[in-house]
Short mmCIF file of C-alpha atoms in Angstrom, two decimals:
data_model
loop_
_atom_site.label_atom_id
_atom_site.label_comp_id
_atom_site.label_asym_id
_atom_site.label_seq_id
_atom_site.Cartn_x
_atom_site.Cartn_y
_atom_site.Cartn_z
CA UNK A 21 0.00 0.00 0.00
CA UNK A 22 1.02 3.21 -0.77
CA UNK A 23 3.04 5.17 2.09
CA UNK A 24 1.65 8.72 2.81
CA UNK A 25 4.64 11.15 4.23
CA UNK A 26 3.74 12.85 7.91
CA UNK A 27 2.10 16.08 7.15
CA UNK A 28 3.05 18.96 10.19
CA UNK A 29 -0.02 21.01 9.14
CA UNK A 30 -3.40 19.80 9.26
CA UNK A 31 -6.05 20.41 6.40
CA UNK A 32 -7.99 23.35 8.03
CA UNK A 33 -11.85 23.72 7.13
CA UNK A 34 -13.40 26.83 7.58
CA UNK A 35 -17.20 27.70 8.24
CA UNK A 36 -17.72 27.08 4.33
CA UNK A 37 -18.23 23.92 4.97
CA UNK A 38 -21.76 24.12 5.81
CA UNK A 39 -22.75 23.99 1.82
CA UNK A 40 -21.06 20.69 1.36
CA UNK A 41 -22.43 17.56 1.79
CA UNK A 42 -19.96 15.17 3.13
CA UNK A 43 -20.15 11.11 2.74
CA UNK A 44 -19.04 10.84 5.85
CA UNK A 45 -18.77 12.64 8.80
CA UNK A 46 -16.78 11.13 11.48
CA UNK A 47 -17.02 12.85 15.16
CA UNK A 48 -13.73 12.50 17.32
CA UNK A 49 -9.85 12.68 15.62
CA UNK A 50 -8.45 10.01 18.10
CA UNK A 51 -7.14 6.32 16.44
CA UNK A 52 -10.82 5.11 15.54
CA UNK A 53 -11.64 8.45 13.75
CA UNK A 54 -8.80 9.12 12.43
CA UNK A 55 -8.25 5.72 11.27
CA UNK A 56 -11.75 6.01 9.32
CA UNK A 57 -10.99 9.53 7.79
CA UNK A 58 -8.01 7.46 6.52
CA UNK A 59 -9.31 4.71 5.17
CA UNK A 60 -12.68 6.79 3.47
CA UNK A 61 -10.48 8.60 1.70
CA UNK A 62 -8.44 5.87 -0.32
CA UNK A 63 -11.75 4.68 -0.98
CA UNK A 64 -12.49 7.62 -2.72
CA UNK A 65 -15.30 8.87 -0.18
CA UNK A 66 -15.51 12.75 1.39
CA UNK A 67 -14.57 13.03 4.68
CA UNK A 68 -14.71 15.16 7.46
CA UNK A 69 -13.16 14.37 10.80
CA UNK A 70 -14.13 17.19 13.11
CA UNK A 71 -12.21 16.72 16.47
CA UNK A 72 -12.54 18.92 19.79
CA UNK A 73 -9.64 19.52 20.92
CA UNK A 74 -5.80 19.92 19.16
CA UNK A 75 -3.23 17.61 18.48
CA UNK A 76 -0.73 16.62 20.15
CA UNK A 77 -2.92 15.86 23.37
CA UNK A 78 -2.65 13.84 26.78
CA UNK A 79 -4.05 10.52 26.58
CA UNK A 80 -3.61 7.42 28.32
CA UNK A 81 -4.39 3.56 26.43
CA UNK A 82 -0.51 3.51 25.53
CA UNK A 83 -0.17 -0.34 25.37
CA UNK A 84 -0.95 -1.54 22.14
CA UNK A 85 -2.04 -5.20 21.55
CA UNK A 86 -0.59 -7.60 17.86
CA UNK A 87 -3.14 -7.01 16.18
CA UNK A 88 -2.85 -2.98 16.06
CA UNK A 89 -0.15 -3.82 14.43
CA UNK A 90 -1.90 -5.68 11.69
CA UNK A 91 -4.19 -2.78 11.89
CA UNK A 92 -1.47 -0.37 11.17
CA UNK A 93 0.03 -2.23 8.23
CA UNK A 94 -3.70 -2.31 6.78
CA UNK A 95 -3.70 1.54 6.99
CA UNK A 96 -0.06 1.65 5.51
CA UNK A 97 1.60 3.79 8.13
CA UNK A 98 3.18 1.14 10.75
CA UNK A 99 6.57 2.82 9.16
CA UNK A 100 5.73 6.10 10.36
CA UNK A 101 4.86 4.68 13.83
CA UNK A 102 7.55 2.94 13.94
CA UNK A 103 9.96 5.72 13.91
CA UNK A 104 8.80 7.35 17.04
CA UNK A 105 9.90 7.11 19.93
CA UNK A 106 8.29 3.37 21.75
CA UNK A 107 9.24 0.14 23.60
CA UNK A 108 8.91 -2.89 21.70
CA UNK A 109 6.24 -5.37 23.32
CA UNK A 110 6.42 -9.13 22.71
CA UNK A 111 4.16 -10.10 25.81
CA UNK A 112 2.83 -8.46 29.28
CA UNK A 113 3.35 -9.77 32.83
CA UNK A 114 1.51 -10.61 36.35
CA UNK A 115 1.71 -10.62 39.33
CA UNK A 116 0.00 -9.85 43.03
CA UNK A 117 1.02 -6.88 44.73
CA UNK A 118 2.18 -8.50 47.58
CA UNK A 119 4.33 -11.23 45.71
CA UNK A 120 7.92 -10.61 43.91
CA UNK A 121 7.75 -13.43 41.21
CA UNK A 122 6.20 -12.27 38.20
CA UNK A 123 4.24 -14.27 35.70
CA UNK A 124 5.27 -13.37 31.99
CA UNK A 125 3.04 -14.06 28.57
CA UNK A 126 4.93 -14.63 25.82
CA UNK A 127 2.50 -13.31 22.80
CA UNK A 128 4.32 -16.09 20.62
CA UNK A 129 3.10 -18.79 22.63
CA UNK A 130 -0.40 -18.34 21.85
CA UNK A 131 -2.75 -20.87 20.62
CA UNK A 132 -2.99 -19.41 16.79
CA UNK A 133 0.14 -18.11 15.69
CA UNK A 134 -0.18 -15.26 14.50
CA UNK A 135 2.38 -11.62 15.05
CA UNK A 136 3.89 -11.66 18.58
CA UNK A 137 5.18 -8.31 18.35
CA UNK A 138 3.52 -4.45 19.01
CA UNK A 139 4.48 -1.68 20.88
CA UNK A 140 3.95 0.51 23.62
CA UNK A 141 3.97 4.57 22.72
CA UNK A 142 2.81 7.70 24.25
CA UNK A 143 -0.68 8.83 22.76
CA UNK A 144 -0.12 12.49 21.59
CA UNK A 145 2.40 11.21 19.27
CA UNK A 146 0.96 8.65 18.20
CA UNK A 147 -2.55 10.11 17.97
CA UNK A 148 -0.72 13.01 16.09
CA UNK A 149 0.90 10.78 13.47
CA UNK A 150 -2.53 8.83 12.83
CA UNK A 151 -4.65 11.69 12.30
CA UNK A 152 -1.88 13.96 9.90
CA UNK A 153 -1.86 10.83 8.03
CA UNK A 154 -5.51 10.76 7.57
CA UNK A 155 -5.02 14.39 6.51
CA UNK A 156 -2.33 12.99 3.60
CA UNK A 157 -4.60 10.87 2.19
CA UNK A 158 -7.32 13.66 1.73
CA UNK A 159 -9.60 13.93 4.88
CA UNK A 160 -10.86 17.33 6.19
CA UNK A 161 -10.04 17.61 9.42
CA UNK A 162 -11.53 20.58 11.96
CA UNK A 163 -9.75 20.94 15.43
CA UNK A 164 -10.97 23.19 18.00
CA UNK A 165 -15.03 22.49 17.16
CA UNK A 166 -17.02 20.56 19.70
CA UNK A 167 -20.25 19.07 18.17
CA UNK A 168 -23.14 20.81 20.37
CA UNK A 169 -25.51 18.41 19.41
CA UNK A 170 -27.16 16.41 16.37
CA UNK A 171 -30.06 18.20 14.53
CA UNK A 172 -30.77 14.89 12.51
CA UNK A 173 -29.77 11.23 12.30
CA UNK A 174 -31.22 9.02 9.06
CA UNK A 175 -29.45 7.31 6.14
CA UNK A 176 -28.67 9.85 3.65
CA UNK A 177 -29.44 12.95 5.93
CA UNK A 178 -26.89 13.77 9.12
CA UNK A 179 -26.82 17.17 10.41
CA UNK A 180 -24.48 17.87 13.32
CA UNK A 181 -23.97 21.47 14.84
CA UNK A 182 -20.52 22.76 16.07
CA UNK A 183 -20.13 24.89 18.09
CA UNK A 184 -16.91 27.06 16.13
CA UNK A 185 -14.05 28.72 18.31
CA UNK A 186 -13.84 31.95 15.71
CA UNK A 187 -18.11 33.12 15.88
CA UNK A 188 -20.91 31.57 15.19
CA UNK A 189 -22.42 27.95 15.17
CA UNK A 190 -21.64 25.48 11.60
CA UNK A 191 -23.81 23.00 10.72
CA UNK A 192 -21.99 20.19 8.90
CA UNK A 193 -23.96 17.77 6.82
CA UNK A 194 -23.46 14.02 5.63
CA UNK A 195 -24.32 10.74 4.83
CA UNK A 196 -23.62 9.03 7.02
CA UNK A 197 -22.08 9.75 10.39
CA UNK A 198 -18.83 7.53 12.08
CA UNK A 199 -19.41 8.64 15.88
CA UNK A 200 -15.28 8.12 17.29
CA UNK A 201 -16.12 10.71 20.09
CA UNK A 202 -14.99 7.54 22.26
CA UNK A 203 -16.13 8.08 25.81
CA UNK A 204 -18.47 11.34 25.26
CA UNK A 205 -20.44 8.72 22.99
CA UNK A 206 -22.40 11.33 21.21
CA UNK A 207 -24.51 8.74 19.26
CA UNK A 208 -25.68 6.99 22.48
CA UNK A 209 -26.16 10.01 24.33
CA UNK A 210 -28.42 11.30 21.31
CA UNK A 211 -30.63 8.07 20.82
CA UNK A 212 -30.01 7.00 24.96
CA UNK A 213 -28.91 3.86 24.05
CA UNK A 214 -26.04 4.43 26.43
CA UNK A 215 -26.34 1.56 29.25
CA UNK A 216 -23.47 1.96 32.17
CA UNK A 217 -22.23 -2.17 33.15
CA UNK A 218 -22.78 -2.25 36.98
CA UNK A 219 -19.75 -4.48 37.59
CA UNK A 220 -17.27 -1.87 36.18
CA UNK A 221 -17.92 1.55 38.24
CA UNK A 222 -14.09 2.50 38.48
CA UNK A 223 -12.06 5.53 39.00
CA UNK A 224 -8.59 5.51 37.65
CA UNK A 225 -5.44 7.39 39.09
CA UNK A 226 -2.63 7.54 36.44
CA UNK A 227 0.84 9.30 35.46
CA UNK A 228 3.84 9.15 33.76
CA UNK A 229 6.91 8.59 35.89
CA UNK A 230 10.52 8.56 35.17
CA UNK A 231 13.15 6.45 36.63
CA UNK A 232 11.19 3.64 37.54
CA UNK A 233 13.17 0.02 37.43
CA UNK A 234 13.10 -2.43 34.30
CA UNK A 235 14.32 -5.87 33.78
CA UNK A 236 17.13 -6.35 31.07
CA UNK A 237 16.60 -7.48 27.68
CA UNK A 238 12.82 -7.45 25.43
CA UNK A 239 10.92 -8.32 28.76
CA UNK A 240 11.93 -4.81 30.37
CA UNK A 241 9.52 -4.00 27.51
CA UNK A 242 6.45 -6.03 28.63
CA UNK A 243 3.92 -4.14 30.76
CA UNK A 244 3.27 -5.06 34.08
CA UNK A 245 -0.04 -5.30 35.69
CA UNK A 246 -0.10 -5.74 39.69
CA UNK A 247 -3.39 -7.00 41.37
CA UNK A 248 -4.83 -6.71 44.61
CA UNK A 249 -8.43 -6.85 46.25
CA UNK A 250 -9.53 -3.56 45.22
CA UNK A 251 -7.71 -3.25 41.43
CA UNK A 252 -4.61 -3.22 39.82
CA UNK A 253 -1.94 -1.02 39.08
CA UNK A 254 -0.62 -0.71 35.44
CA UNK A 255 3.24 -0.22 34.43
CA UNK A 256 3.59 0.50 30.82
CA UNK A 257 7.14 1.42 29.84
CA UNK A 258 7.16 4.48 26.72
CA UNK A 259 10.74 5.35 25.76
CA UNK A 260 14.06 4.97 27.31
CA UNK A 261 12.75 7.00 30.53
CA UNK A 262 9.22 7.44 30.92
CA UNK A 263 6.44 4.87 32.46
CA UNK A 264 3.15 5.01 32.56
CA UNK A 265 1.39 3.90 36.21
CA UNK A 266 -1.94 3.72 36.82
CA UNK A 267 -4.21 1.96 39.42
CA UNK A 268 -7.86 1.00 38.56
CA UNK A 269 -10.21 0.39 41.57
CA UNK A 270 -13.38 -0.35 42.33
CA UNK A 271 -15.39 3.19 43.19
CA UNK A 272 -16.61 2.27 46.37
CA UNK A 273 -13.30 1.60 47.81
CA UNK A 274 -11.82 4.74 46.32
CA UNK A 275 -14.01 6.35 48.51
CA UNK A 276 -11.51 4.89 51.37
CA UNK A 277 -8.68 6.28 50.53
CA UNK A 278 -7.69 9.18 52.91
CA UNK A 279 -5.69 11.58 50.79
CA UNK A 280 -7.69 13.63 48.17
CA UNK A 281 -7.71 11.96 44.54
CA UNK A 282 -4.80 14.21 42.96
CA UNK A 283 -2.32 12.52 45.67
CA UNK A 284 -3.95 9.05 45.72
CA UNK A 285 -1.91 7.31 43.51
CA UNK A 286 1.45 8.34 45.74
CA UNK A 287 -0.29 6.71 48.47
CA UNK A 288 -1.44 4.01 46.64
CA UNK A 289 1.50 3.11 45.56
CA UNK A 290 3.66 3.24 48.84
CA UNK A 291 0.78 0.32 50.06
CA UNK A 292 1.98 -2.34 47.55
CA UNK A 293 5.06 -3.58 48.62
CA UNK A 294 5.91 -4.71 44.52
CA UNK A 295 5.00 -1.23 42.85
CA UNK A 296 6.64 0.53 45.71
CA UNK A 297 9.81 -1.19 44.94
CA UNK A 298 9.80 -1.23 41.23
CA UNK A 299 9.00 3.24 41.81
CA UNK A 300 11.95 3.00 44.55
CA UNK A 301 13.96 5.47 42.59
CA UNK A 302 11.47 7.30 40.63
CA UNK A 303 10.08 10.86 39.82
CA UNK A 304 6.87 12.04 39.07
CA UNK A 305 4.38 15.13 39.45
CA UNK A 306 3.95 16.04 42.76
CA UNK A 307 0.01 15.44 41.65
CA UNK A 308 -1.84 12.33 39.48
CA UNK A 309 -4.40 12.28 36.80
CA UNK A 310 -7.96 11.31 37.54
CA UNK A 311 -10.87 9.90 35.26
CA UNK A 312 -14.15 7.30 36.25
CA UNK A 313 -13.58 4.54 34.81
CA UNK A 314 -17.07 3.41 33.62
CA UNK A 315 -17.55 0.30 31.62
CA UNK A 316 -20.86 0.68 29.13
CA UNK A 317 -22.69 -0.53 25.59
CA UNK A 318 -24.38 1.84 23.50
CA UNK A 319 -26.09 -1.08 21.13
CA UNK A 320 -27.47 -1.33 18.84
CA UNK A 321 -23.60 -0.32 17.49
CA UNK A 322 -25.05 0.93 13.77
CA UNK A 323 -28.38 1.58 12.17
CA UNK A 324 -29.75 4.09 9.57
CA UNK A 325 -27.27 6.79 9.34
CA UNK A 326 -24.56 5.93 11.75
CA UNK A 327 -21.73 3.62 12.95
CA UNK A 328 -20.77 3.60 16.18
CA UNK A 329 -16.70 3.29 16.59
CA UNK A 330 -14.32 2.20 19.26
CA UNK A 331 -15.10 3.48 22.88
CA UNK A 332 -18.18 5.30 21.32
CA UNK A 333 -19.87 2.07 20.74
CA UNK A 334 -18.56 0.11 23.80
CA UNK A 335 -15.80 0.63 26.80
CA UNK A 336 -14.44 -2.24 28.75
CA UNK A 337 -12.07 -2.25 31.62
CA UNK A 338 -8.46 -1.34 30.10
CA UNK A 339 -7.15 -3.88 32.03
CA UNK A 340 -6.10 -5.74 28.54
CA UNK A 341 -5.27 -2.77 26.27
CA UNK A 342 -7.83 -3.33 24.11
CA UNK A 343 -8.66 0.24 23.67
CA UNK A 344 -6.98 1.08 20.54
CA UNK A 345 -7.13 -1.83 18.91
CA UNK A 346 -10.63 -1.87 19.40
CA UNK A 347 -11.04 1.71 18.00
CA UNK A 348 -8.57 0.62 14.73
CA UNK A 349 -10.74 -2.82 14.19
CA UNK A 350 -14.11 -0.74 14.36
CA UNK A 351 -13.16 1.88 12.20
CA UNK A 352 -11.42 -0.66 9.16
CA UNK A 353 -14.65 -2.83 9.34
CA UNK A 354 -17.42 0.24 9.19
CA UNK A 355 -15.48 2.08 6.55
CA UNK A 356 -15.74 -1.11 4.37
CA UNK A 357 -19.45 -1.46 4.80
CA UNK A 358 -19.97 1.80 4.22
CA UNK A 359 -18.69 1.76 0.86
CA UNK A 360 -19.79 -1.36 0.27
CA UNK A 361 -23.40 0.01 1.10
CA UNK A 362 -22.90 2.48 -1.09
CA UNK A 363 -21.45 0.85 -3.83
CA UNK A 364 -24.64 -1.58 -3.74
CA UNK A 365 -22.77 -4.46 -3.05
CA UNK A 366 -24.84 -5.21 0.38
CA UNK A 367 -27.81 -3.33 1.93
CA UNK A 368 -27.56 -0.69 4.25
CA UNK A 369 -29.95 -2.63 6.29
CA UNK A 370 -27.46 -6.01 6.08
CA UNK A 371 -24.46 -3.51 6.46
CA UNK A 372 -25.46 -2.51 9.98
CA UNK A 373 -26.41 -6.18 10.67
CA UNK A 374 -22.96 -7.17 10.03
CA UNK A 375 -21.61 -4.61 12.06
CA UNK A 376 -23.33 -4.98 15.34
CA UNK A 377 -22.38 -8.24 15.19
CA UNK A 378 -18.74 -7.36 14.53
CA UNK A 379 -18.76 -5.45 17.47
CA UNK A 380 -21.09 -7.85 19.58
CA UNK A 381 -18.82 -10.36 18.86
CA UNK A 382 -15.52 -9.25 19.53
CA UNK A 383 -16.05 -7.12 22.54
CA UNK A 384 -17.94 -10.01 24.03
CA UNK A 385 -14.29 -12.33 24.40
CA UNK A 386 -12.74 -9.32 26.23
CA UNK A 387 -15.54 -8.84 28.40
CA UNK A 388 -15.51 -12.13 29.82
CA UNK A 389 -12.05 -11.97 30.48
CA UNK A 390 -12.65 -8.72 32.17
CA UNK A 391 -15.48 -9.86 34.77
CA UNK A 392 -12.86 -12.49 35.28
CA UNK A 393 -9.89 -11.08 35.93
CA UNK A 394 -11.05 -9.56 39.14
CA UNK A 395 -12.10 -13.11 40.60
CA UNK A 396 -8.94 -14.39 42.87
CA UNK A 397 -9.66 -17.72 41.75
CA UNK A 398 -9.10 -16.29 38.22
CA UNK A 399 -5.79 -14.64 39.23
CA UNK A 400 -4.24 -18.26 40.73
CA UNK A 401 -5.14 -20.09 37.72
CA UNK A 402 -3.79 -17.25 35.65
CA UNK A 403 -0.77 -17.00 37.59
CA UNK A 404 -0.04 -21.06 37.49
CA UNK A 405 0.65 -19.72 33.78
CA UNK A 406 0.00 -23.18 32.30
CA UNK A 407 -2.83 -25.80 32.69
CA UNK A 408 -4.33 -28.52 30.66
CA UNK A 409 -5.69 -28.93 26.86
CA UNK A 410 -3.39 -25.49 25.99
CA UNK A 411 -5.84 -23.41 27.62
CA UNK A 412 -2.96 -20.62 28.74
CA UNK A 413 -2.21 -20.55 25.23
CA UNK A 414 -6.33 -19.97 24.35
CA UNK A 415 -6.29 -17.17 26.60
CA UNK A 416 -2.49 -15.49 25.49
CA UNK A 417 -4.32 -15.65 22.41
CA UNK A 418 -7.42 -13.33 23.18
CA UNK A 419 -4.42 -11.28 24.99
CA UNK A 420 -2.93 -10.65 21.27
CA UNK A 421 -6.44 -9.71 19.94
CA UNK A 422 -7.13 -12.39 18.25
CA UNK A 423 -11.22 -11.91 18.47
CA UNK A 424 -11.36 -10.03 15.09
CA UNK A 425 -14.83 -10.96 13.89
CA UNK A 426 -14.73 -13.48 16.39
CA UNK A 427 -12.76 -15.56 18.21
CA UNK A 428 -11.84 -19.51 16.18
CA UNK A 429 -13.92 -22.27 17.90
CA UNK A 430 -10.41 -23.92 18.68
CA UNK A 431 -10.17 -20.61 21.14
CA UNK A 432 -13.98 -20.01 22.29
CA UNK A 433 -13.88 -23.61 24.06
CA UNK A 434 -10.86 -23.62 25.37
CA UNK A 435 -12.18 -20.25 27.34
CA UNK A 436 -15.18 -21.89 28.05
CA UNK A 437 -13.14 -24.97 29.94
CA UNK A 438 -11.22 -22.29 31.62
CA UNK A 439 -14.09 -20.11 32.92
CA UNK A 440 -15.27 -23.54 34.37
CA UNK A 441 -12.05 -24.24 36.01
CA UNK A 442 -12.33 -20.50 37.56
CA UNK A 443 -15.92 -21.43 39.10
CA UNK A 444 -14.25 -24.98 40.17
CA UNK A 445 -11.36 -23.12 41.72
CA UNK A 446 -12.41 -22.08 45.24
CA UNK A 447 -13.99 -25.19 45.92
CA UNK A 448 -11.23 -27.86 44.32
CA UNK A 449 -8.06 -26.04 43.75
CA UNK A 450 -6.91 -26.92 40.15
CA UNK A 451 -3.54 -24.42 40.81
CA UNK A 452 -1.66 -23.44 43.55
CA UNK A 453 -3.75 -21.41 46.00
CA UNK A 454 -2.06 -17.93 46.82
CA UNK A 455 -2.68 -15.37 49.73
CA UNK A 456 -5.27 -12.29 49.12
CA UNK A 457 -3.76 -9.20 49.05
CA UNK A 458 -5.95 -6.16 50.66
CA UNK A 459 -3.92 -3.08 49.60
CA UNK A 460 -6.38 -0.69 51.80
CA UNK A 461 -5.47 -2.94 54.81
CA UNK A 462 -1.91 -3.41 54.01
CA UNK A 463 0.45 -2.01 56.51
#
């Protein structure tokens, strides 16, 4: 595929745009939306990505999964990713906060073999790189608007209103609209589709550090997630000198915490014996990053006039980077409909068929590994890192993303046995039982 060069200035659209009608209009400029600008405009289709804020921006969902990779290489710019600055990551590793072994996944040890390398890279940059790109191959692009609100949603007729930074309000017209807006989820908020999962009311504390300790060699690249009763913290090495840390907890014990929320994750980290020693020599901002961390669907994920992309149609707990690869997958598959839709090729009515199930489908494998992950009878299987009938290597292979439209049926019953052996687990220990770890309680 044909490489397009980094572009340092950004197609600009001004308030003329309100007498064009677009093909597409795709709300949000992050890796889903600007992934779809990208690929509707090889395909020959108008685009307009209109984006809120301006690039480069904060973001966190640094730790990319295989198959962004093949994502990348579909959009031809893994090159230009590439030459920023990253860590390579060929696997992740475990481990409870009160323990000093870690458990490590090798990505090429995975039931289908498939790539066992990706990266892990600071957002802005790579957000940046993705959305100039998009810009290259012939997308409009408008920073600085925020969509107020949508005036009209059918096939063939999309009117969104923007509020503009230099007078009055635009209206933008389209198609069809690609709703990226990730977490604002404009579509679902519009047709209240938007349905909060009970299980997954978390607030995250995050920041990037400097100086924190890495093992030698590739697995000083793999990302290190540390689990206690009430969450996990995330390590995610970017470059030579900065890491990512978060923790993810369960709401109702952040409430517990006795420092305010800008100082939590200091304090939070000084309570697990493993992420206090790994941070030993480390420096940071004196104060931490805060967001809710709320899991939710907005289904149905397409129907006449829109698609529904990434974190826009569905979040799930980050606890397996799925995030951007998610957001990449989405955008690839809806673009293709789209103009397949509009080439006649398929229906409109079959094109968001095929879609929701897309989505259904694959965010349902990550999902279940999500309510699992915070069982403890989840974490000691998980941690034995082997167990009959390959099922570690079933499970390293949903951890590479390999649920694109749906996971093989040489994967989806291997999970099954395993979420069985979870349920079996407190009651007949199949792996090596292993202390709790209460990081509130800890001393």
């Amino acid at each position: 595929m044909k490489q397009h060069p980094l572009k340092t200035e950004r197609s600009q659209v001004s308030s003329s745009t309100g007498g064009i009608t677009w093909d597409v209009l795709i709300a949000g400029g992050g890796p889903a939306g600007a992934a779809a600008g990208l690929h509707a405009a090889r395909l020959g289709l108008k685009a307009l990505i209109i984006e809120k804020d301006r690039h480069p921006r904060f973001h966190i969902g640094e730790s990319m999964l295989p198959q962004t990779s093949r994502a990348l290489r579909r959009l031809g710019i893994e090159p230009l990713i590439q030459a920023l600055p990253h860590v390579p990551k060929y696997g992740a590793s475990f481990a409870l906060g009160n323990e000093t072994s870690l458990q490590d996944f090798e990505f090429r040890t995975g039931l289908i073999p498939e790539d066992s390398r990706t990266l892990s890279i600071e957002r802005a940059p790579f957000d940046k790189v993705l959305l100039n790109s998009a810009a290259a191959a012939g997308a409009s692009v408008m920073e600085g608007h925020r969509i107020r609100r949508i005036h009209r949603l059918e096939a063939g007729r999309v009117e969104l209103v923007l509020a503009s930074p230099e007078g009055p309000d635009i209206t933008v017209r389209g198609d069809h609209l690609l709703d990226a807006s990730g977490q604002g989820t404009l579509v679902g908020h519009h047709l209240r589709t938007r349905r909060t999962l009970p299980d997954f009311k978390r607030v995250a504390f995050f920041n990037h550090f400097t100086g924190v300790a890495r093992r030698p060699g590739v697995k000083g690249g793999y990302p290190l997630a540390v689990m206690c009763d009430e969450g996990w913290f995330w390590l995610i090495p970017l470059n030579e000198e900065k890491t990512s840390i978060g923790f993810v907890m369960n709401g109702r014990d952040a409430k517990r915490i006795p420092v305010d929320y800008p100082h939590a994750l200091d304090w939070l980290i000084q309570k697990c014996p493993l992420v206090r020693e790994q941070t030993r020599e480390a420096l940071s901002p004196e104060t931490n990053r805060v967001t809710a961390d709320f899991s939710y669907s907005c289904r149905p994920f397409a129907g006449p006039g829109f698609f529904l992309l990434g974190d826009a149609a569905t979040f799930i707990d980050p606890i397996f980077s799925t995030g951007v690869c998610m957001g990449l997958m989405s955008a690839l598959k809806a673009v293709d409909l789209l103009a397949g839709a509009r080439a006649g090729r398929c229906s409109w009515p079959s094109a968001y068929r095929e879609y929701d199930r897309y989505i259904s489908s694959s965010s349902s494998a990550f999902f279940d590994l999500a309510h699992l992950y915070y069982r403890h009878a989840f974490r000691e299987l998980f941690l034995a890192g082997t167990g009959p009938l390959q099922i570690h290597r079933a499970v390293i292979s949903l951890l590479t993303g390999n649920v694109f439209p749906r996971p093989c049926w040489a994967i989806r019953w291997r999970v099954e046995l395993f979420k069985l052996f979870v349920r079996l687990q407190p009651f007949f220990p199949l792996a090596s039982r292993r202390p709790r770890f209460a990081l509130l309680d800890a001393g």
